[in-house]
């Protein structure tokens, strides 16, 4: 059994992951399961319907100004990164409710508009035939939730929930519950595939505890510089994708 794990990392992370996958070649998608968290859920959902090359072309095609501004200016991340660092240092029963409080109380764009932006950037809002897991957190129960095709939830809605960065984007309502970013505790949630024989983790942000049998790809120095200081800045998209493609090609077996 083989699994591909795609981690969180904002706009830059989406683009870099797409570049990596295109550079590695389509055989990298010959897996039994794809787990997507936050940015990784966008990539997983897209690659259920289009090829890595097509996804790369979408990332490297300049967007009109109206598209880049659809979710507002790139937010400052200093306080958010401090919050995540604190959350990672606390036990889950303390960390997740703390972050959930921020998610629920923050002044953000309207939920309906956010969901529309996320869904509109996917090739399809229908679940693909391949097995994909999309990770989010329930702000009420503080429990991790894994959405799949069998969940009966629109794919675009599940991805929006996984991408709901606390304090930046609104939590997303699904069946009466409100969900936030799936990377609250682990940026990649690779523990979900701990029992698989082969695991490839593509991680814009370092995973805390990858499975012992996992191969982990993180941004090299050039890619890290291309992604810039704010991974939610739309301006990081094209250089991040290009850096990912270069890095992916360098890792392809010759």
PDB file of C-alpha atoms in Angstrom:
ATOM      1  CA  UNK A   1       0.000   0.000   0.000  1.00  0.00           C
ATOM      2  CA  UNK A   2       1.334   3.406  -1.020  1.00  0.00           C
ATOM      3  CA  UNK A   3       0.275   6.841   0.187  1.00  0.00           C
ATOM      4  CA  UNK A   4       0.987  10.439  -0.773  1.00  0.00           C
ATOM      5  CA  UNK A   5       0.732  13.108   1.930  1.00  0.00           C
ATOM      6  CA  UNK A   6       0.418  16.768   0.928  1.00  0.00           C
ATOM      7  CA  UNK A   7       0.935  19.290   3.706  1.00  0.00           C
ATOM      8  CA  UNK A   8      -0.144  22.825   4.507  1.00  0.00           C
ATOM      9  CA  UNK A   9       1.694  25.924   3.404  1.00  0.00           C
ATOM     10  CA  UNK A  10      -0.593  28.595   2.011  1.00  0.00           C
ATOM     11  CA  UNK A  11      -0.647  29.928  -1.536  1.00  0.00           C
ATOM     12  CA  UNK A  12       3.087  29.362  -1.882  1.00  0.00           C
ATOM     13  CA  UNK A  13       2.738  25.811  -0.588  1.00  0.00           C
ATOM     14  CA  UNK A  14       0.057  24.926  -3.123  1.00  0.00           C
ATOM     15  CA  UNK A  15       2.207  26.190  -5.980  1.00  0.00           C
ATOM     16  CA  UNK A  16       5.406  24.558  -4.734  1.00  0.00           C
ATOM     17  CA  UNK A  17       3.692  21.184  -4.222  1.00  0.00           C
ATOM     18  CA  UNK A  18       2.234  21.305  -7.730  1.00  0.00           C
ATOM     19  CA  UNK A  19       5.675  22.102  -9.124  1.00  0.00           C
ATOM     20  CA  UNK A  20       7.263  19.246  -7.172  1.00  0.00           C
ATOM     21  CA  UNK A  21       4.660  16.756  -8.397  1.00  0.00           C
ATOM     22  CA  UNK A  22       4.984  17.875 -12.003  1.00  0.00           C
ATOM     23  CA  UNK A  23       8.752  17.637 -11.735  1.00  0.00           C
ATOM     24  CA  UNK A  24       8.663  14.153 -10.224  1.00  0.00           C
ATOM     25  CA  UNK A  25       6.352  12.856 -12.963  1.00  0.00           C
ATOM     26  CA  UNK A  26       2.854  11.382 -13.010  1.00  0.00           C
ATOM     27  CA  UNK A  27       3.930   8.012 -11.607  1.00  0.00           C
ATOM     28  CA  UNK A  28       4.185   9.716  -8.200  1.00  0.00           C
ATOM     29  CA  UNK A  29       0.374   9.712  -8.176  1.00  0.00           C
ATOM     30  CA  UNK A  30       0.233   5.929  -8.493  1.00  0.00           C
ATOM     31  CA  UNK A  31      -0.837   5.560  -4.875  1.00  0.00           C
ATOM     32  CA  UNK A  32      -3.677   4.034  -2.884  1.00  0.00           C
ATOM     33  CA  UNK A  33      -4.408   7.141  -0.795  1.00  0.00           C
ATOM     34  CA  UNK A  34      -3.747  10.892  -0.882  1.00  0.00           C
ATOM     35  CA  UNK A  35      -4.026  12.838   2.366  1.00  0.00           C
ATOM     36  CA  UNK A  36      -4.369  16.600   1.945  1.00  0.00           C
ATOM     37  CA  UNK A  37      -4.160  19.173   4.708  1.00  0.00           C
ATOM     38  CA  UNK A  38      -4.942  22.858   4.135  1.00  0.00           C
ATOM     39  CA  UNK A  39      -2.920  23.820   1.033  1.00  0.00           C
ATOM     40  CA  UNK A  40      -2.354  20.117   0.431  1.00  0.00           C
ATOM     41  CA  UNK A  41      -6.090  19.520   0.282  1.00  0.00           C
ATOM     42  CA  UNK A  42      -6.320  21.963  -2.650  1.00  0.00           C
ATOM     43  CA  UNK A  43      -3.608  20.059  -4.499  1.00  0.00           C
ATOM     44  CA  UNK A  44      -5.116  16.663  -3.686  1.00  0.00           C
ATOM     45  CA  UNK A  45      -8.555  17.755  -4.866  1.00  0.00           C
ATOM     46  CA  UNK A  46      -7.161  19.217  -8.080  1.00  0.00           C
ATOM     47  CA  UNK A  47      -5.063  16.173  -8.949  1.00  0.00           C
ATOM     48  CA  UNK A  48      -8.108  13.978  -8.647  1.00  0.00           C
ATOM     49  CA  UNK A  49      -9.326  15.618 -11.849  1.00  0.00           C
ATOM     50  CA  UNK A  50      -6.352  17.038 -13.790  1.00  0.00           C
ATOM     51  CA  UNK A  51      -2.737  16.057 -14.421  1.00  0.00           C
ATOM     52  CA  UNK A  52       0.218  17.597 -12.573  1.00  0.00           C
ATOM     53  CA  UNK A  53       1.174  19.353 -15.820  1.00  0.00           C
ATOM     54  CA  UNK A  54      -2.280  20.918 -16.103  1.00  0.00           C
ATOM     55  CA  UNK A  55      -2.184  21.911 -12.442  1.00  0.00           C
ATOM     56  CA  UNK A  56       1.226  23.486 -13.012  1.00  0.00           C
ATOM     57  CA  UNK A  57      -0.044  25.498 -15.956  1.00  0.00           C
ATOM     58  CA  UNK A  58      -2.877  26.789 -13.784  1.00  0.00           C
ATOM     59  CA  UNK A  59      -0.392  27.868 -11.102  1.00  0.00           C
ATOM     60  CA  UNK A  60       1.956  29.631 -13.505  1.00  0.00           C
ATOM     61  CA  UNK A  61      -0.693  31.482 -15.495  1.00  0.00           C
ATOM     62  CA  UNK A  62      -0.945  35.038 -14.174  1.00  0.00           C
ATOM     63  CA  UNK A  63      -4.301  35.723 -12.552  1.00  0.00           C
ATOM     64  CA  UNK A  64      -6.215  38.955 -13.118  1.00  0.00           C
ATOM     65  CA  UNK A  65      -5.960  41.442 -10.270  1.00  0.00           C
ATOM     66  CA  UNK A  66      -9.559  40.698  -9.277  1.00  0.00           C
ATOM     67  CA  UNK A  67      -8.661  37.038  -8.665  1.00  0.00           C
ATOM     68  CA  UNK A  68      -5.587  37.876  -6.606  1.00  0.00           C
ATOM     69  CA  UNK A  69      -7.654  40.235  -4.482  1.00  0.00           C
ATOM     70  CA  UNK A  70     -10.601  37.856  -4.015  1.00  0.00           C
ATOM     71  CA  UNK A  71      -9.593  36.994  -0.465  1.00  0.00           C
ATOM     72  CA  UNK A  72      -8.128  40.379   0.337  1.00  0.00           C
ATOM     73  CA  UNK A  73      -4.523  41.487   0.889  1.00  0.00           C
ATOM     74  CA  UNK A  74      -1.991  38.990   2.165  1.00  0.00           C
ATOM     75  CA  UNK A  75      -2.326  39.012   5.958  1.00  0.00           C
ATOM     76  CA  UNK A  76       0.555  39.518   8.354  1.00  0.00           C
ATOM     77  CA  UNK A  77       1.503  36.165   9.851  1.00  0.00           C
ATOM     78  CA  UNK A  78       3.642  37.068  12.879  1.00  0.00           C
ATOM     79  CA  UNK A  79       0.928  36.630  15.502  1.00  0.00           C
ATOM     80  CA  UNK A  80      -0.510  33.601  13.735  1.00  0.00           C
ATOM     81  CA  UNK A  81       2.871  31.842  13.665  1.00  0.00           C
ATOM     82  CA  UNK A  82       3.295  32.587  17.365  1.00  0.00           C
ATOM     83  CA  UNK A  83      -0.111  31.044  18.017  1.00  0.00           C
ATOM     84  CA  UNK A  84       0.715  27.910  16.032  1.00  0.00           C
ATOM     85  CA  UNK A  85       4.063  27.553  17.799  1.00  0.00           C
ATOM     86  CA  UNK A  86       2.262  27.739  21.135  1.00  0.00           C
ATOM     87  CA  UNK A  87      -0.402  25.283  19.955  1.00  0.00           C
ATOM     88  CA  UNK A  88       2.259  22.775  18.918  1.00  0.00           C
ATOM     89  CA  UNK A  89       3.776  22.969  22.394  1.00  0.00           C
ATOM     90  CA  UNK A  90       0.517  22.272  24.249  1.00  0.00           C
ATOM     91  CA  UNK A  91      -1.479  19.054  24.605  1.00  0.00           C
ATOM     92  CA  UNK A  92      -4.363  18.795  22.097  1.00  0.00           C
ATOM     93  CA  UNK A  93      -7.053  19.279  24.730  1.00  0.00           C
ATOM     94  CA  UNK A  94      -5.631  22.753  25.411  1.00  0.00           C
ATOM     95  CA  UNK A  95      -4.271  23.745  22.023  1.00  0.00           C
ATOM     96  CA  UNK A  96      -7.226  23.088  19.733  1.00  0.00           C
ATOM     97  CA  UNK A  97      -9.865  24.943  21.816  1.00  0.00           C
ATOM     98  CA  UNK A  98      -7.473  27.888  22.102  1.00  0.00           C
ATOM     99  CA  UNK A  99      -7.102  28.106  18.331  1.00  0.00           C
ATOM    100  CA  UNK A 100     -10.819  27.447  17.816  1.00  0.00           C
ATOM    101  CA  UNK A 101     -11.647  30.482  19.948  1.00  0.00           C
ATOM    102  CA  UNK A 102      -9.552  32.649  17.643  1.00  0.00           C
ATOM    103  CA  UNK A 103     -11.107  31.093  14.559  1.00  0.00           C
ATOM    104  CA  UNK A 104     -14.642  31.740  15.766  1.00  0.00           C
ATOM    105  CA  UNK A 105     -14.063  35.273  17.062  1.00  0.00           C
ATOM    106  CA  UNK A 106     -11.877  36.784  14.331  1.00  0.00           C
ATOM    107  CA  UNK A 107     -13.189  39.433  11.970  1.00  0.00           C
ATOM    108  CA  UNK A 108     -12.734  37.841   8.544  1.00  0.00           C
ATOM    109  CA  UNK A 109     -14.333  37.845   5.116  1.00  0.00           C
ATOM    110  CA  UNK A 110     -17.838  36.292   4.927  1.00  0.00           C
ATOM    111  CA  UNK A 111     -17.887  32.507   5.014  1.00  0.00           C
ATOM    112  CA  UNK A 112     -19.963  32.258   1.829  1.00  0.00           C
ATOM    113  CA  UNK A 113     -17.434  34.352  -0.095  1.00  0.00           C
ATOM    114  CA  UNK A 114     -14.512  32.295   1.210  1.00  0.00           C
ATOM    115  CA  UNK A 115     -16.127  28.996   0.228  1.00  0.00           C
ATOM    116  CA  UNK A 116     -16.889  30.412  -3.212  1.00  0.00           C
ATOM    117  CA  UNK A 117     -13.261  31.443  -3.741  1.00  0.00           C
ATOM    118  CA  UNK A 118     -11.898  28.034  -2.710  1.00  0.00           C
ATOM    119  CA  UNK A 119     -14.438  26.062  -4.734  1.00  0.00           C
ATOM    120  CA  UNK A 120     -13.954  28.303  -7.734  1.00  0.00           C
ATOM    121  CA  UNK A 121     -10.238  27.539  -7.798  1.00  0.00           C
ATOM    122  CA  UNK A 122     -10.766  23.769  -8.003  1.00  0.00           C
ATOM    123  CA  UNK A 123     -11.159  21.999 -11.351  1.00  0.00           C
ATOM    124  CA  UNK A 124     -14.256  20.308  -9.928  1.00  0.00           C
ATOM    125  CA  UNK A 125     -16.208  20.310  -6.676  1.00  0.00           C
ATOM    126  CA  UNK A 126     -17.037  16.626  -7.124  1.00  0.00           C
ATOM    127  CA  UNK A 127     -15.019  13.945  -5.350  1.00  0.00           C
ATOM    128  CA  UNK A 128     -12.773  12.042  -7.785  1.00  0.00           C
ATOM    129  CA  UNK A 129     -12.651   8.274  -8.118  1.00  0.00           C
ATOM    130  CA  UNK A 130      -9.277   8.040  -6.394  1.00  0.00           C
ATOM    131  CA  UNK A 131      -9.172   7.888  -2.585  1.00  0.00           C
ATOM    132  CA  UNK A 132      -8.570  11.311  -1.074  1.00  0.00           C
ATOM    133  CA  UNK A 133      -8.739  12.347   2.567  1.00  0.00           C
ATOM    134  CA  UNK A 134      -9.203  16.029   3.483  1.00  0.00           C
ATOM    135  CA  UNK A 135      -8.382  17.021   7.067  1.00  0.00           C
ATOM    136  CA  UNK A 136     -10.046  19.738   9.169  1.00  0.00           C
ATOM    137  CA  UNK A 137     -10.814  20.428  12.839  1.00  0.00           C
ATOM    138  CA  UNK A 138     -14.254  20.820  14.393  1.00  0.00           C
ATOM    139  CA  UNK A 139     -14.168  24.084  16.364  1.00  0.00           C
ATOM    140  CA  UNK A 140     -16.887  22.836  18.724  1.00  0.00           C
ATOM    141  CA  UNK A 141     -15.633  19.402  19.667  1.00  0.00           C
ATOM    142  CA  UNK A 142     -11.949  20.244  19.016  1.00  0.00           C
ATOM    143  CA  UNK A 143     -11.697  16.905  17.216  1.00  0.00           C
ATOM    144  CA  UNK A 144      -9.875  16.182  13.993  1.00  0.00           C
ATOM    145  CA  UNK A 145     -12.227  15.289  11.152  1.00  0.00           C
ATOM    146  CA  UNK A 146     -11.251  13.456   7.986  1.00  0.00           C
ATOM    147  CA  UNK A 147     -13.555  14.067   5.036  1.00  0.00           C
ATOM    148  CA  UNK A 148     -13.698  11.496   2.235  1.00  0.00           C
ATOM    149  CA  UNK A 149     -15.967  10.718  -0.693  1.00  0.00           C
ATOM    150  CA  UNK A 150     -18.097   8.667   1.694  1.00  0.00           C
ATOM    151  CA  UNK A 151     -18.686  11.671   3.980  1.00  0.00           C
ATOM    152  CA  UNK A 152     -21.444  13.016   1.746  1.00  0.00           C
ATOM    153  CA  UNK A 153     -19.899  16.504   1.842  1.00  0.00           C
ATOM    154  CA  UNK A 154     -19.210  18.663  -1.211  1.00  0.00           C
ATOM    155  CA  UNK A 155     -15.485  18.480  -2.038  1.00  0.00           C
ATOM    156  CA  UNK A 156     -15.147  22.253  -2.307  1.00  0.00           C
ATOM    157  CA  UNK A 157     -16.719  22.674   1.119  1.00  0.00           C
ATOM    158  CA  UNK A 158     -14.369  20.113   2.686  1.00  0.00           C
ATOM    159  CA  UNK A 159     -11.330  21.777   1.106  1.00  0.00           C
ATOM    160  CA  UNK A 160     -12.474  25.219   2.274  1.00  0.00           C
ATOM    161  CA  UNK A 161     -12.793  23.853   5.816  1.00  0.00           C
ATOM    162  CA  UNK A 162      -9.284  22.403   5.640  1.00  0.00           C
ATOM    163  CA  UNK A 163      -7.950  25.772   4.408  1.00  0.00           C
ATOM    164  CA  UNK A 164      -9.675  27.940   7.032  1.00  0.00           C
ATOM    165  CA  UNK A 165      -6.600  29.478   8.621  1.00  0.00           C
ATOM    166  CA  UNK A 166      -7.661  30.679  12.108  1.00  0.00           C
ATOM    167  CA  UNK A 167      -7.827  34.427  12.431  1.00  0.00           C
ATOM    168  CA  UNK A 168      -7.398  34.874   8.674  1.00  0.00           C
ATOM    169  CA  UNK A 169     -10.315  33.025   7.077  1.00  0.00           C
ATOM    170  CA  UNK A 170     -13.737  32.140   8.493  1.00  0.00           C
ATOM    171  CA  UNK A 171     -14.534  28.677   9.843  1.00  0.00           C
ATOM    172  CA  UNK A 172     -16.672  26.695   7.418  1.00  0.00           C
ATOM    173  CA  UNK A 173     -20.076  25.293   8.311  1.00  0.00           C
ATOM    174  CA  UNK A 174     -20.733  21.655   7.426  1.00  0.00           C
ATOM    175  CA  UNK A 175     -23.834  19.878   8.700  1.00  0.00           C
ATOM    176  CA  UNK A 176     -24.273  22.458  11.447  1.00  0.00           C
ATOM    177  CA  UNK A 177     -20.685  22.244  12.716  1.00  0.00           C
ATOM    178  CA  UNK A 178     -17.963  24.804  12.058  1.00  0.00           C
ATOM    179  CA  UNK A 179     -14.555  23.640  10.892  1.00  0.00           C
ATOM    180  CA  UNK A 180     -11.105  25.205  10.733  1.00  0.00           C
ATOM    181  CA  UNK A 181      -7.701  24.473   9.228  1.00  0.00           C
ATOM    182  CA  UNK A 182      -6.556  20.852   9.358  1.00  0.00           C
ATOM    183  CA  UNK A 183      -2.972  21.784  10.188  1.00  0.00           C
ATOM    184  CA  UNK A 184      -3.658  22.981  13.726  1.00  0.00           C
ATOM    185  CA  UNK A 185      -1.784  20.095  15.341  1.00  0.00           C
ATOM    186  CA  UNK A 186       0.250  18.612  12.477  1.00  0.00           C
ATOM    187  CA  UNK A 187       0.891  20.385   9.213  1.00  0.00           C
ATOM    188  CA  UNK A 188       0.626  17.147   7.241  1.00  0.00           C
ATOM    189  CA  UNK A 189      -1.332  14.640   9.378  1.00  0.00           C
ATOM    190  CA  UNK A 190       0.932  11.880   8.128  1.00  0.00           C
ATOM    191  CA  UNK A 191      -0.077   9.685  11.062  1.00  0.00           C
ATOM    192  CA  UNK A 192      -3.232   8.876   9.076  1.00  0.00           C
ATOM    193  CA  UNK A 193      -1.153   6.671   6.766  1.00  0.00           C
ATOM    194  CA  UNK A 194       1.236   5.242   9.363  1.00  0.00           C
ATOM    195  CA  UNK A 195       0.297   1.683   8.396  1.00  0.00           C
ATOM    196  CA  UNK A 196       1.118   2.063   4.693  1.00  0.00           C
ATOM    197  CA  UNK A 197       4.140   0.317   3.203  1.00  0.00           C
ATOM    198  CA  UNK A 198       5.419   3.366   1.323  1.00  0.00           C
ATOM    199  CA  UNK A 199       4.702   6.983   2.246  1.00  0.00           C
ATOM    200  CA  UNK A 200       5.825  10.088   0.376  1.00  0.00           C
ATOM    201  CA  UNK A 201       5.316  13.354   2.269  1.00  0.00           C
ATOM    202  CA  UNK A 202       5.560  16.610   0.348  1.00  0.00           C
ATOM    203  CA  UNK A 203       5.831  19.176   3.092  1.00  0.00           C
ATOM    204  CA  UNK A 204       6.099  22.946   2.631  1.00  0.00           C
ATOM    205  CA  UNK A 205       6.379  23.021   6.442  1.00  0.00           C
ATOM    206  CA  UNK A 206       8.333  20.389   8.379  1.00  0.00           C
ATOM    207  CA  UNK A 207       6.266  17.574   9.866  1.00  0.00           C
ATOM    208  CA  UNK A 208       6.809  16.981  13.572  1.00  0.00           C
ATOM    209  CA  UNK A 209       6.774  13.187  13.536  1.00  0.00           C
ATOM    210  CA  UNK A 210       6.642  11.520  10.104  1.00  0.00           C
ATOM    211  CA  UNK A 211       6.158   7.741   9.949  1.00  0.00           C
ATOM    212  CA  UNK A 212       9.515   5.925  10.112  1.00  0.00           C
ATOM    213  CA  UNK A 213       9.064   4.497   6.607  1.00  0.00           C
ATOM    214  CA  UNK A 214       8.264   7.885   5.014  1.00  0.00           C
ATOM    215  CA  UNK A 215      10.271   9.800   2.448  1.00  0.00           C
ATOM    216  CA  UNK A 216       9.908  13.524   3.107  1.00  0.00           C
ATOM    217  CA  UNK A 217      10.442  16.284   0.550  1.00  0.00           C
ATOM    218  CA  UNK A 218      10.718  19.820   1.914  1.00  0.00           C
ATOM    219  CA  UNK A 219      11.657  23.039   0.096  1.00  0.00           C
ATOM    220  CA  UNK A 220      15.344  23.340  -0.702  1.00  0.00           C
ATOM    221  CA  UNK A 221      17.083  26.648  -0.184  1.00  0.00           C
ATOM    222  CA  UNK A 222      16.136  28.092  -3.570  1.00  0.00           C
ATOM    223  CA  UNK A 223      12.507  27.029  -3.181  1.00  0.00           C
ATOM    224  CA  UNK A 224      12.364  28.400   0.354  1.00  0.00           C
ATOM    225  CA  UNK A 225      13.560  31.769  -0.900  1.00  0.00           C
ATOM    226  CA  UNK A 226      11.071  31.715  -3.786  1.00  0.00           C
ATOM    227  CA  UNK A 227       8.192  31.045  -1.384  1.00  0.00           C
ATOM    228  CA  UNK A 228       9.071  34.275   0.424  1.00  0.00           C
ATOM    229  CA  UNK A 229       8.275  35.531   3.872  1.00  0.00           C
ATOM    230  CA  UNK A 230       4.481  35.304   3.557  1.00  0.00           C
ATOM    231  CA  UNK A 231       3.098  32.054   2.192  1.00  0.00           C
ATOM    232  CA  UNK A 232      -0.372  33.613   1.815  1.00  0.00           C
ATOM    233  CA  UNK A 233       0.874  36.313  -0.577  1.00  0.00           C
ATOM    234  CA  UNK A 234      -0.483  35.678  -4.118  1.00  0.00           C
ATOM    235  CA  UNK A 235       2.763  37.090  -5.506  1.00  0.00           C
ATOM    236  CA  UNK A 236       4.557  33.971  -4.233  1.00  0.00           C
ATOM    237  CA  UNK A 237       2.545  31.644  -6.462  1.00  0.00           C
ATOM    238  CA  UNK A 238       4.443  31.649  -9.751  1.00  0.00           C
ATOM    239  CA  UNK A 239       8.016  31.687  -8.338  1.00  0.00           C
ATOM    240  CA  UNK A 240       7.066  28.927  -5.878  1.00  0.00           C
ATOM    241  CA  UNK A 241       5.680  26.725  -8.657  1.00  0.00           C
ATOM    242  CA  UNK A 242       8.761  27.273 -10.785  1.00  0.00           C
ATOM    243  CA  UNK A 243      11.074  26.477  -7.871  1.00  0.00           C
ATOM    244  CA  UNK A 244       9.067  23.349  -7.121  1.00  0.00           C
ATOM    245  CA  UNK A 245       9.332  22.158 -10.724  1.00  0.00           C
ATOM    246  CA  UNK A 246      13.100  22.622 -10.702  1.00  0.00           C
ATOM    247  CA  UNK A 247      13.447  20.828  -7.372  1.00  0.00           C
ATOM    248  CA  UNK A 248      11.110  18.014  -8.427  1.00  0.00           C
ATOM    249  CA  UNK A 249      13.073  17.408 -11.622  1.00  0.00           C
ATOM    250  CA  UNK A 250      16.303  17.299  -9.628  1.00  0.00           C
ATOM    251  CA  UNK A 251      14.830  14.552  -7.446  1.00  0.00           C
ATOM    252  CA  UNK A 252      13.528  12.407 -10.295  1.00  0.00           C
ATOM    253  CA  UNK A 253      15.473   9.145 -10.665  1.00  0.00           C
ATOM    254  CA  UNK A 254      17.730   9.168 -13.726  1.00  0.00           C
TER     255      UNK A 254
END
